[in-house]
PDB file of C-alpha atoms and ligand atoms in Angstrom:
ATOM      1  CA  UNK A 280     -25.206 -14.245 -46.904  1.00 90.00           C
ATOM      2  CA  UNK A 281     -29.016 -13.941 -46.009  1.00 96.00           C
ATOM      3  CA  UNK A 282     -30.644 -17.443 -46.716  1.00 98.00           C
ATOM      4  CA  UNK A 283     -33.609 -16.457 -48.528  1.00 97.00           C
ATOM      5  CA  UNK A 284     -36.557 -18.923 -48.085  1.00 98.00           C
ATOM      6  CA  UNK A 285     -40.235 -17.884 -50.316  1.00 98.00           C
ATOM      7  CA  UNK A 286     -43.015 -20.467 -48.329  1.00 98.00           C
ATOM      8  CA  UNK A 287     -46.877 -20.253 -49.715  1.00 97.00           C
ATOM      9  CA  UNK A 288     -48.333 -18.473 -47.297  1.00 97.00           C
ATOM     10  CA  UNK A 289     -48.371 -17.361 -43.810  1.00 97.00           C
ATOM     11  CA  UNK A 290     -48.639 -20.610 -42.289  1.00 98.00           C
ATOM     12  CA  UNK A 291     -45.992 -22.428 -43.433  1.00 98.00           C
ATOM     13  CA  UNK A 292     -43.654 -19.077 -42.505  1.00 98.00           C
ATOM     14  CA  UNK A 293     -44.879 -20.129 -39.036  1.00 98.00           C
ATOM     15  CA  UNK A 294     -43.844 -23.766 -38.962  1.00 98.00           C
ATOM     16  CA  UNK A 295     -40.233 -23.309 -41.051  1.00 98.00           C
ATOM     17  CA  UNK A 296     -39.640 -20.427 -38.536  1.00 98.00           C
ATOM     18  CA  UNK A 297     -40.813 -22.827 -35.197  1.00 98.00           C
ATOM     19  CA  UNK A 298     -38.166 -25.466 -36.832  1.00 98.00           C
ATOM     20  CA  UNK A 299     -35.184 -23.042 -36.983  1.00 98.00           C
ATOM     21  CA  UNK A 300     -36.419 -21.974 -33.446  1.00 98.00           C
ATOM     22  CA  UNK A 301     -36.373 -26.126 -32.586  1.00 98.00           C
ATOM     23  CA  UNK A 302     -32.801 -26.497 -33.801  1.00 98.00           C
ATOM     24  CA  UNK A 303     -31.794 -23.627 -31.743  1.00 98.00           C
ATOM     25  CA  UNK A 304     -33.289 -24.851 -28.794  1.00 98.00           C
ATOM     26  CA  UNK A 305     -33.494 -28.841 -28.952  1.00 97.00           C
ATOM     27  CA  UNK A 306     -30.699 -29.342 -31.196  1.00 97.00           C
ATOM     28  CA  UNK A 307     -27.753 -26.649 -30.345  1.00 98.00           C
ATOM     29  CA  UNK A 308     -29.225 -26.503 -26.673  1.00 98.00           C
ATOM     30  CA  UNK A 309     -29.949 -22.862 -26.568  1.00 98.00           C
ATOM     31  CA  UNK A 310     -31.237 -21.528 -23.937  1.00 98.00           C
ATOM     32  CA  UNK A 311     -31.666 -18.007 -24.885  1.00 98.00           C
ATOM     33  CA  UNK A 312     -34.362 -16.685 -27.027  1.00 98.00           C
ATOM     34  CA  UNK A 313     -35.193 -13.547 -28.642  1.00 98.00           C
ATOM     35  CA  UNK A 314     -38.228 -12.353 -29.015  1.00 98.00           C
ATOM     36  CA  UNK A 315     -40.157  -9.537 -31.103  1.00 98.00           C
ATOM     37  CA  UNK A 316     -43.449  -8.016 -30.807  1.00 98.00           C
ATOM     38  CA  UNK A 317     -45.871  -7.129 -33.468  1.00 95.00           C
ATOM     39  CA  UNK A 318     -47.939  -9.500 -36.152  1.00 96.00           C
ATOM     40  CA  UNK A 319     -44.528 -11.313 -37.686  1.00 98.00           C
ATOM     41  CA  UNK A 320     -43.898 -13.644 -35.240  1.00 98.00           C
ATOM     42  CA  UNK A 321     -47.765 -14.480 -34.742  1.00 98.00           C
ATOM     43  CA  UNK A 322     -47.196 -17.637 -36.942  1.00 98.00           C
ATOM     44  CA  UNK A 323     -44.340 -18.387 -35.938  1.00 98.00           C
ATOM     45  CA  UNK A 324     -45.223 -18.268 -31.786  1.00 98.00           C
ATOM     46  CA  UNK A 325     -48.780 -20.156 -32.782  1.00 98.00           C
ATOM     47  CA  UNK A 326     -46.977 -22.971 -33.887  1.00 98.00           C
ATOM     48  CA  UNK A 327     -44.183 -23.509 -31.296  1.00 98.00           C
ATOM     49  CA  UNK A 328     -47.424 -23.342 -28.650  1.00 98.00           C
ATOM     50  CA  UNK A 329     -48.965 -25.952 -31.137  1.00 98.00           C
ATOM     51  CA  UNK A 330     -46.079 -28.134 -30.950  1.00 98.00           C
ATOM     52  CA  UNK A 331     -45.500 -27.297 -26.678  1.00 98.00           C
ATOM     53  CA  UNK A 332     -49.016 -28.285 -26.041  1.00 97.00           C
ATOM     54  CA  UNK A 333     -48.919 -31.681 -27.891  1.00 97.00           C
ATOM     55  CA  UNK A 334     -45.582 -32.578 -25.863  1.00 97.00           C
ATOM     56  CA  UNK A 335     -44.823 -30.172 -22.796  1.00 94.00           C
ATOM     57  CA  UNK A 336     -41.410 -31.889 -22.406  1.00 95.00           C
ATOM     58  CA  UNK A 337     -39.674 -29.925 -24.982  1.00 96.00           C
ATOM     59  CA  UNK A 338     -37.308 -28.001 -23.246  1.00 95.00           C
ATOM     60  CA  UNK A 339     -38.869 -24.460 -23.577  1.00 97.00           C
ATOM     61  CA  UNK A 340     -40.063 -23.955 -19.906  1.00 94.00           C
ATOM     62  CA  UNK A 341     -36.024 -23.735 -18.823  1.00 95.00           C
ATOM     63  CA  UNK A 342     -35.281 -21.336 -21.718  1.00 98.00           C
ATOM     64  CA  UNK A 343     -34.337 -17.615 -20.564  1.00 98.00           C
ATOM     65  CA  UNK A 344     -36.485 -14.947 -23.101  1.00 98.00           C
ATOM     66  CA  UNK A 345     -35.262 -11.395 -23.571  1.00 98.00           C
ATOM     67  CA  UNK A 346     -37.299  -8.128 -25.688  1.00 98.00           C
ATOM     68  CA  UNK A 347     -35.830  -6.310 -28.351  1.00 98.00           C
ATOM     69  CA  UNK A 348     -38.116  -3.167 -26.905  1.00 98.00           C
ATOM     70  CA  UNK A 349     -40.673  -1.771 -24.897  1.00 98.00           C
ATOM     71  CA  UNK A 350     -42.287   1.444 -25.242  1.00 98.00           C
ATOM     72  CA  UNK A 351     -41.756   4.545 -22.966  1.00 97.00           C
ATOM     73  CA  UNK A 352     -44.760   6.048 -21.375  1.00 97.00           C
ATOM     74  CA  UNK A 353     -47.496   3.141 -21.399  1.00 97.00           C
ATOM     75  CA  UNK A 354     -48.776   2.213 -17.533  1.00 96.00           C
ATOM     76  CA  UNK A 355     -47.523  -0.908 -16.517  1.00 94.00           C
ATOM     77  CA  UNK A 356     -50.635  -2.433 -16.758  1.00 95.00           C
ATOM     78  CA  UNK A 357     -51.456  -1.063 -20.258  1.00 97.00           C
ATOM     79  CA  UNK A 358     -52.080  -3.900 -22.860  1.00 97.00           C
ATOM     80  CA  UNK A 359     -49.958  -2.887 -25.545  1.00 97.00           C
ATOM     81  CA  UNK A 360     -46.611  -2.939 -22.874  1.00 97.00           C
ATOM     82  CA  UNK A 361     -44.694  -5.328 -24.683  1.00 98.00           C
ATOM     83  CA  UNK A 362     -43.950  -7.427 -21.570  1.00 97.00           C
ATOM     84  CA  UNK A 363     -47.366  -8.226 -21.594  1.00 97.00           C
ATOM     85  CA  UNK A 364     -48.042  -8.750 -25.069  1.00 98.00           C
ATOM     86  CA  UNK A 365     -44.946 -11.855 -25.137  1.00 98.00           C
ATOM     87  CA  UNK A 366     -46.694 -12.703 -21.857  1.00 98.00           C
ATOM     88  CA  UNK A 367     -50.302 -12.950 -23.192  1.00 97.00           C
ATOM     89  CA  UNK A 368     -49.449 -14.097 -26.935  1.00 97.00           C
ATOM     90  CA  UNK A 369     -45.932 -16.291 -26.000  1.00 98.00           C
ATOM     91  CA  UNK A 370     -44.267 -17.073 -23.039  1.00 98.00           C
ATOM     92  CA  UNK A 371     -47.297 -17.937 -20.695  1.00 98.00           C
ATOM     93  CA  UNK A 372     -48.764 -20.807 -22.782  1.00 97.00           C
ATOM     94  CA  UNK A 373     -45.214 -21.910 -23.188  1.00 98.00           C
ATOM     95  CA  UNK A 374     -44.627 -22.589 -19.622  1.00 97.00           C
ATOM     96  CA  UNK A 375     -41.591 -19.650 -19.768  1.00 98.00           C
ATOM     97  CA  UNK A 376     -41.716 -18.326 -16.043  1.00 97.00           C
ATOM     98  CA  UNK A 377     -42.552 -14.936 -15.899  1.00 96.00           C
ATOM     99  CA  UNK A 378     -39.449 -13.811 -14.111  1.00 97.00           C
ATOM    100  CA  UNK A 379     -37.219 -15.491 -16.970  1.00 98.00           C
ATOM    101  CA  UNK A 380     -39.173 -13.513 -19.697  1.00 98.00           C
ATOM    102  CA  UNK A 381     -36.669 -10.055 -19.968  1.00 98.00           C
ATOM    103  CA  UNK A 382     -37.856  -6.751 -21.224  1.00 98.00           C
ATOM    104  CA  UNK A 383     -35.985  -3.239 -21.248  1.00 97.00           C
ATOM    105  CA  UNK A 384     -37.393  -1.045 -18.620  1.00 96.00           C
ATOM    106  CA  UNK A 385     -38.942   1.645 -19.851  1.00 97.00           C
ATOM    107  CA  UNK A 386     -39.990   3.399 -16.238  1.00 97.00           C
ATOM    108  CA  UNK A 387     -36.439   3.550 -14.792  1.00 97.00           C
ATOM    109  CA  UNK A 388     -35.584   6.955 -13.346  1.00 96.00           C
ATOM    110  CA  UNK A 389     -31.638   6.910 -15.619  1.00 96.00           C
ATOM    111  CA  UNK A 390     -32.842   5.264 -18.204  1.00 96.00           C
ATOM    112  CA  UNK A 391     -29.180   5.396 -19.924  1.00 96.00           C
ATOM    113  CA  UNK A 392     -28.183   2.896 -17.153  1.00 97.00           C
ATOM    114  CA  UNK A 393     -31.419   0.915 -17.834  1.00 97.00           C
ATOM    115  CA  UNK A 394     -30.422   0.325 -21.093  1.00 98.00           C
ATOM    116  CA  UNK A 395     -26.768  -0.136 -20.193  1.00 98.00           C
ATOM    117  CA  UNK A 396     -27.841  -3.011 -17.503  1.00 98.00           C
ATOM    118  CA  UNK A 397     -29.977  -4.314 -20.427  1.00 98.00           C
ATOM    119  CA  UNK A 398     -27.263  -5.130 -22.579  1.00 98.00           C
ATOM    120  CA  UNK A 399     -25.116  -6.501 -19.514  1.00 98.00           C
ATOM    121  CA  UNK A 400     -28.122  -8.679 -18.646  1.00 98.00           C
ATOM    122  CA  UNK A 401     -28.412  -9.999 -22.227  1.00 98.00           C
ATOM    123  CA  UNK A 402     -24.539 -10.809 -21.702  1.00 98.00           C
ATOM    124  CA  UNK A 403     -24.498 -12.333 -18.385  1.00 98.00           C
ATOM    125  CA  UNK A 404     -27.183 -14.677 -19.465  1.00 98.00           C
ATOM    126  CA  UNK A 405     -24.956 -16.355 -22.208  1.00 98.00           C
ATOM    127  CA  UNK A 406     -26.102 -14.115 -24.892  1.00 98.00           C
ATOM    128  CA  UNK A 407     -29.068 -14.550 -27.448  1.00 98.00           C
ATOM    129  CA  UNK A 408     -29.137 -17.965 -29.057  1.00 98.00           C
ATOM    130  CA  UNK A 409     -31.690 -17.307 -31.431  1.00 98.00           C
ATOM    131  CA  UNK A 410     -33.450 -14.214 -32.397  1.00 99.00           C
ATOM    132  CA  UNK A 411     -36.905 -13.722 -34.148  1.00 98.00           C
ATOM    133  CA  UNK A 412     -37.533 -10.512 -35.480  1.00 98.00           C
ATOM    134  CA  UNK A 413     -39.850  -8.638 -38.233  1.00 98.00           C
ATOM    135  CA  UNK A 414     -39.449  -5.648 -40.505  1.00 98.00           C
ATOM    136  CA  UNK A 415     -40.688  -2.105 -40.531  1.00 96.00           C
ATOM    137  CA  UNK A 416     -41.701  -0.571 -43.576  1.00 93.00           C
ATOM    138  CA  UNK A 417     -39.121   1.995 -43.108  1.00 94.00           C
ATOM    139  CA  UNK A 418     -36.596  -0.984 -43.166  1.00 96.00           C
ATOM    140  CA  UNK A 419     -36.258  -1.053 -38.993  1.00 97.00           C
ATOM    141  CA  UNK A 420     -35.828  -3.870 -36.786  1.00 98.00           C
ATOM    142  CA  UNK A 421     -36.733  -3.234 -32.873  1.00 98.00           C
ATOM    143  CA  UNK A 422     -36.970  -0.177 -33.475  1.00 97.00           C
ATOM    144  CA  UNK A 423     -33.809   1.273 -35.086  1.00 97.00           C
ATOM    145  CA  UNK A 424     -34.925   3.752 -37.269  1.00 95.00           C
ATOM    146  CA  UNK A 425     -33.291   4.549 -40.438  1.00 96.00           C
ATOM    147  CA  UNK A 426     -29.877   6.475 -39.640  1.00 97.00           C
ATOM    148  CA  UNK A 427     -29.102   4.267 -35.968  1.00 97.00           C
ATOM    149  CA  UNK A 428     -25.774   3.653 -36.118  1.00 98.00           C
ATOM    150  CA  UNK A 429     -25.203  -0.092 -36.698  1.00 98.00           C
ATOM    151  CA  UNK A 430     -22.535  -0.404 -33.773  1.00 97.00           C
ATOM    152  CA  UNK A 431     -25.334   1.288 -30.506  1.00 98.00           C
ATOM    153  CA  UNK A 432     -26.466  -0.804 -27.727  1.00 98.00           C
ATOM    154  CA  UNK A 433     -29.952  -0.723 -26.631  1.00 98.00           C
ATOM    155  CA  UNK A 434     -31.051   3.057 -26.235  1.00 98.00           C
ATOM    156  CA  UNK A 435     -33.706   4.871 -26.507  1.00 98.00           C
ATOM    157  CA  UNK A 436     -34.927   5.579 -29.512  1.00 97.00           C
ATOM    158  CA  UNK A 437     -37.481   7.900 -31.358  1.00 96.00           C
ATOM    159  CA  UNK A 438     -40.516   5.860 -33.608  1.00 95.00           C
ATOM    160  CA  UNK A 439     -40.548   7.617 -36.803  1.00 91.00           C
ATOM    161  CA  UNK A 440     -44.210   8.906 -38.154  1.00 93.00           C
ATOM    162  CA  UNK A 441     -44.737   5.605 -39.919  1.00 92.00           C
ATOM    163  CA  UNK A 442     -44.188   3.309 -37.119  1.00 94.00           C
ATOM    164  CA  UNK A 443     -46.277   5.627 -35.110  1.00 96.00           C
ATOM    165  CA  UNK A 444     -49.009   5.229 -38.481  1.00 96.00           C
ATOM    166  CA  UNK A 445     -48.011   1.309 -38.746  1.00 94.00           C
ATOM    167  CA  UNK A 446     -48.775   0.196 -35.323  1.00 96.00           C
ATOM    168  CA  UNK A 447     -51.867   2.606 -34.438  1.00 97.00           C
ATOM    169  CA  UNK A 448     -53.788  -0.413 -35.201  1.00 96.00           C
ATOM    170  CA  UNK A 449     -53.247  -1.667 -31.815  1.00 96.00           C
ATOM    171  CA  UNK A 450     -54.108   2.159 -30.151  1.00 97.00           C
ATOM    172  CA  UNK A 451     -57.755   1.698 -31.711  1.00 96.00           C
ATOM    173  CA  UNK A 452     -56.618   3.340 -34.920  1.00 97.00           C
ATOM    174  CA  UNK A 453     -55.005   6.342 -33.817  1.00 97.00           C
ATOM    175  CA  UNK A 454     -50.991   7.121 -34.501  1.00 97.00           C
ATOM    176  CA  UNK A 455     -51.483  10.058 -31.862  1.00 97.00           C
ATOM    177  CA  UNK A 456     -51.884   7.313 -29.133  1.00 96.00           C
ATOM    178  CA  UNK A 457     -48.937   5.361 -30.086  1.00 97.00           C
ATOM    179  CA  UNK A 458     -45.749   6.511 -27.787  1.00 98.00           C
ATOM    180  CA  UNK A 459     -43.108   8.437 -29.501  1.00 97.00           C
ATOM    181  CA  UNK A 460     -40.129   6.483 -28.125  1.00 97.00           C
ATOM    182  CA  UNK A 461     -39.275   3.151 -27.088  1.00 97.00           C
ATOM    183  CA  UNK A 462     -36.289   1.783 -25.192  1.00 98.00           C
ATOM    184  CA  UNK A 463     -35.005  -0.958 -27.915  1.00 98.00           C
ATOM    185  CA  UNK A 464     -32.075  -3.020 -28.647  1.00 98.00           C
ATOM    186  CA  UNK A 465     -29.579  -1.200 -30.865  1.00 98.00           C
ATOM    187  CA  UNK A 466     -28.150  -2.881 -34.055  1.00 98.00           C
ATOM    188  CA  UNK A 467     -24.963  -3.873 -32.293  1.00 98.00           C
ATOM    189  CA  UNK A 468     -27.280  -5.729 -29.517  1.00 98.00           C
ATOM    190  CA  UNK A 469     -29.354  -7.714 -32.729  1.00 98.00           C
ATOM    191  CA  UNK A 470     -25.877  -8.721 -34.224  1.00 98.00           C
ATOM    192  CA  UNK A 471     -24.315 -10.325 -31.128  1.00 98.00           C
ATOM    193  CA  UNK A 472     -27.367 -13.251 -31.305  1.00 98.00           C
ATOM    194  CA  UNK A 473     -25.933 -16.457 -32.410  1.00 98.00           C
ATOM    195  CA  UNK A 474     -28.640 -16.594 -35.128  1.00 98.00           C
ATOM    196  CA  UNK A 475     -31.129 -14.950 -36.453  1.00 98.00           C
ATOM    197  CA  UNK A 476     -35.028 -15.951 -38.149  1.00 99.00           C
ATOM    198  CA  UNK A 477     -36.260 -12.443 -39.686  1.00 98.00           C
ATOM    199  CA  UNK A 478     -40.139 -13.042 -40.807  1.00 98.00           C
ATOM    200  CA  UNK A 479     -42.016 -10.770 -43.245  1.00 98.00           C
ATOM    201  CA  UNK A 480     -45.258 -11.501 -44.848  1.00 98.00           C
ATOM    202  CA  UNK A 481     -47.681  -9.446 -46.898  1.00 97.00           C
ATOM    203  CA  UNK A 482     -47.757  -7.060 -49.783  1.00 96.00           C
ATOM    204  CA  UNK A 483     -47.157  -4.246 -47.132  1.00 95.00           C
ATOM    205  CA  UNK A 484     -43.490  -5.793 -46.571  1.00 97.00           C
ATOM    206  CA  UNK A 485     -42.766  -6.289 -50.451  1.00 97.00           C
ATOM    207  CA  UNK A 486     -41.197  -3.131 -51.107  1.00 97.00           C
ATOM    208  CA  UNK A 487     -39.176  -3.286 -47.973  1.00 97.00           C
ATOM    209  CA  UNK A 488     -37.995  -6.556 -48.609  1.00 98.00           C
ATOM    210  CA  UNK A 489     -36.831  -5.856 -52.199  1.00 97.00           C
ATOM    211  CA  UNK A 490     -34.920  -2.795 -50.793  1.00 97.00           C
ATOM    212  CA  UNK A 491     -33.654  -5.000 -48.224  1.00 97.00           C
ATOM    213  CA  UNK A 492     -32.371  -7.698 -50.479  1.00 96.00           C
ATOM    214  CA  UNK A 493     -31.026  -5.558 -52.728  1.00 96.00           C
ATOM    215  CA  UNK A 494     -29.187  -2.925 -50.616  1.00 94.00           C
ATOM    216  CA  UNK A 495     -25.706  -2.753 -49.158  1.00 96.00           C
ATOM    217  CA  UNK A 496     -25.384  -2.462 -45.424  1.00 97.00           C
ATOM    218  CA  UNK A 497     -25.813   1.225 -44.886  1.00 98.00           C
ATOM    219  CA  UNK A 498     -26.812   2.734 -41.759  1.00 98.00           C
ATOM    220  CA  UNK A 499     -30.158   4.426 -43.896  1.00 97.00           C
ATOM    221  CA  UNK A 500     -31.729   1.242 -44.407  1.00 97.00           C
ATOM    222  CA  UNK A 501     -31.240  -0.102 -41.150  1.00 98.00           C
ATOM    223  CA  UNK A 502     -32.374  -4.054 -42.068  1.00 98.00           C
ATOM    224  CA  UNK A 503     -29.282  -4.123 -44.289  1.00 98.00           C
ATOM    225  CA  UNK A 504     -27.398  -4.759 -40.875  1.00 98.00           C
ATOM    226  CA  UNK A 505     -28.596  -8.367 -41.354  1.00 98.00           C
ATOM    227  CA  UNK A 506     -26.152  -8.900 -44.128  1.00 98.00           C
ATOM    228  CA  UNK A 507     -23.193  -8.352 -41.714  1.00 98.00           C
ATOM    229  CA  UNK A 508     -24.560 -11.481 -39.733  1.00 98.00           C
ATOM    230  CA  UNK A 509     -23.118 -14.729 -40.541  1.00 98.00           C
ATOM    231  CA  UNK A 510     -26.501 -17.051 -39.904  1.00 98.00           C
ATOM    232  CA  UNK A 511     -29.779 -15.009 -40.992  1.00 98.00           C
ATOM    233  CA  UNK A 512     -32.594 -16.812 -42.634  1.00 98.00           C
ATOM    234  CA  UNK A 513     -35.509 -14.973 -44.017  1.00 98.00           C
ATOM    235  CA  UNK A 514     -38.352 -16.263 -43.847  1.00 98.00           C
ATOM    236  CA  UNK A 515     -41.081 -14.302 -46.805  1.00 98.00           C
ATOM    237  CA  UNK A 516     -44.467 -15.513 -47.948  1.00 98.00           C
ATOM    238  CA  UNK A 517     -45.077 -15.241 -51.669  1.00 97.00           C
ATOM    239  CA  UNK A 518     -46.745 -11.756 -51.195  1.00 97.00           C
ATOM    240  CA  UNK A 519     -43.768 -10.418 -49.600  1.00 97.00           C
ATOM    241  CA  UNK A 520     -41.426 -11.454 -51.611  1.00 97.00           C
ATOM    242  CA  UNK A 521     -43.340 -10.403 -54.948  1.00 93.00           C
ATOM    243  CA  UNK A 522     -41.196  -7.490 -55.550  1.00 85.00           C
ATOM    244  CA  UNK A 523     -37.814  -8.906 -55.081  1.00 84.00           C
ATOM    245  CA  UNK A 524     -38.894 -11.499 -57.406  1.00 70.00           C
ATOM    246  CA  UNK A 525     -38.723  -8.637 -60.134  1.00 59.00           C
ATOM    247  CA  UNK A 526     -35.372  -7.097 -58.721  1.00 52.00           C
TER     248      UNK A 526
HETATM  249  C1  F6R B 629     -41.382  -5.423 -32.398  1.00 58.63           C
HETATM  250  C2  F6R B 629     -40.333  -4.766 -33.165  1.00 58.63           C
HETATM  251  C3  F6R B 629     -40.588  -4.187 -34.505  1.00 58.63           C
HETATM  252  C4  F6R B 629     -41.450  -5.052 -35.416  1.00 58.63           C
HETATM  253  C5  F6R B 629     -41.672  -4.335 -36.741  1.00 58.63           C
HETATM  254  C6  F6R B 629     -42.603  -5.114 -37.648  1.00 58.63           C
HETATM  255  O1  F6R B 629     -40.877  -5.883 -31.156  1.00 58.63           O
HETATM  256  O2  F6R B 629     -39.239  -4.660 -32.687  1.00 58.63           O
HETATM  257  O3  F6R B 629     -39.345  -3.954 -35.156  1.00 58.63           O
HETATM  258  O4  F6R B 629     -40.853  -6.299 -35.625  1.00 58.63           O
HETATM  259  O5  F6R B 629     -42.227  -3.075 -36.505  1.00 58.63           O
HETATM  260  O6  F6R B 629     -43.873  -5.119 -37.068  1.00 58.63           O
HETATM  261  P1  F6R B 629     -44.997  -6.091 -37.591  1.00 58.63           P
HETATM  262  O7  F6R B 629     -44.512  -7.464 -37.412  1.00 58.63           O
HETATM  263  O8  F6R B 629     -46.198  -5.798 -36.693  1.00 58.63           O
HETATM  264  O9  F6R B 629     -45.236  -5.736 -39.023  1.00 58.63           O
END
């Protein structure tokens, strides 16, 4: 069962998500993390750089980090390459070497094998301990659009119009700009983490959220996944979870 948690605002979804990251990692000795892109985990990375800067003991700067996706087609040196983004926004102020910090590879000449090796890499380093990840408003995570099976690897996978609409905020405005595909953990991939913190926040995710909570796991609303997991907390600020409040 998804444990459910409302906090006031965006905030303190940052600091109760940096604790269950600090159990996973201080407590249980993780060593594994995965991480998402996008404006979820802002609070969430802000705080666990908070807390590394006040004591750079905590044992972050061994930990192993792996993607959930990267986009097909950017330059490597474009800003909005994911690897760079968890560099520039993550990893780097947490002391996480850059050759520990794991993304699919979205330039590979077979790219099938890419994502194949992906998978065996995620496997080979112990597996994901802990997992951050957000929601799309078509009820994706990474980028498993609506109708993924729930049992594929990572594989390439199309964005649907509204990711391309959501996320042409960071293409100066434009959805033509945004890549069409991505290389991105499948379903299967997300499940095989030993936990997972899913973080949604806004009025924009309400709707999703509600579907979410209220759904079955079918293969349509790809979030609903989450309820095969055993240890998912979601994390929602009041505005998110307005509408599943009426449900
Ligand atoms: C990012 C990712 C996506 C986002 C989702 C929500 O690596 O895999 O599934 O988590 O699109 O995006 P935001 O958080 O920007 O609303």
């Amino acid at each position: 069962m998804i444990d459910v948690r409302v906090l006031p605002d965006r905030e303190a979804v940052g600091v109760a998500a940096a604790d269950l990251i600090d159990a996973a990692v201080i407590e249980r000795g993780e060593q594994v993390l995965g991480l998402a892109t996008g404006s979820s985990p802002g609070p969430a990375y802000a705080e666990l750089i908070r807390r590394h800067a006040q004591d750079p003991a905590r044992p972050y700067g061994s930990t192993h980090a792996f993607l959930l996706d990267e986009y097909v087609g950017l330059p490597p040196d474009h800003p909005e390459r994911y690897a760079r983004v968890i560099r520039r926004e993550f990893t780097e102020a947490m002391g996480i070497d850059a050759g520990a910090v794991h993304a699919p590879d979205p330039d590979a000449p077979d790219l099938e094998r890419a994502c194949r090796d992906y998978d065996a890499a995620i496997a080979a380093a112990g597996g994901v301990g802990v997992q951050i990840l957000g929601i799309g408003s078509d009820g994706h995570i990474a980028f498993n659009a609506p109708g993924t099976p729930f049992a594929e690897g990572t594989h390439v996978a199309r964005l649907s119009s509204s990711t391309r609409r959501d996320n042409a905020r960071f293409f100066d405005g434009d959805p033509e700009r945004v890549p069409v595909s991505a290389v991105s953990q499948g379903i299967g991939t997300i499940l095989r983490a030993r936990a997972l913190v899913v973080v949604a926040m806004g009025e924009a995710k309400a709707e999703i959220v509600a579907r979410l909570l209220s759904s079955d796991p079918t293969e349509e609303m790809p979030a609903s996944a989450l309820h095969l997991h055993p240890d998912v907390t979601l994390l929602l600020d009041r505005p998110a979870a307005r509408a599943a409040d009426r449900s």
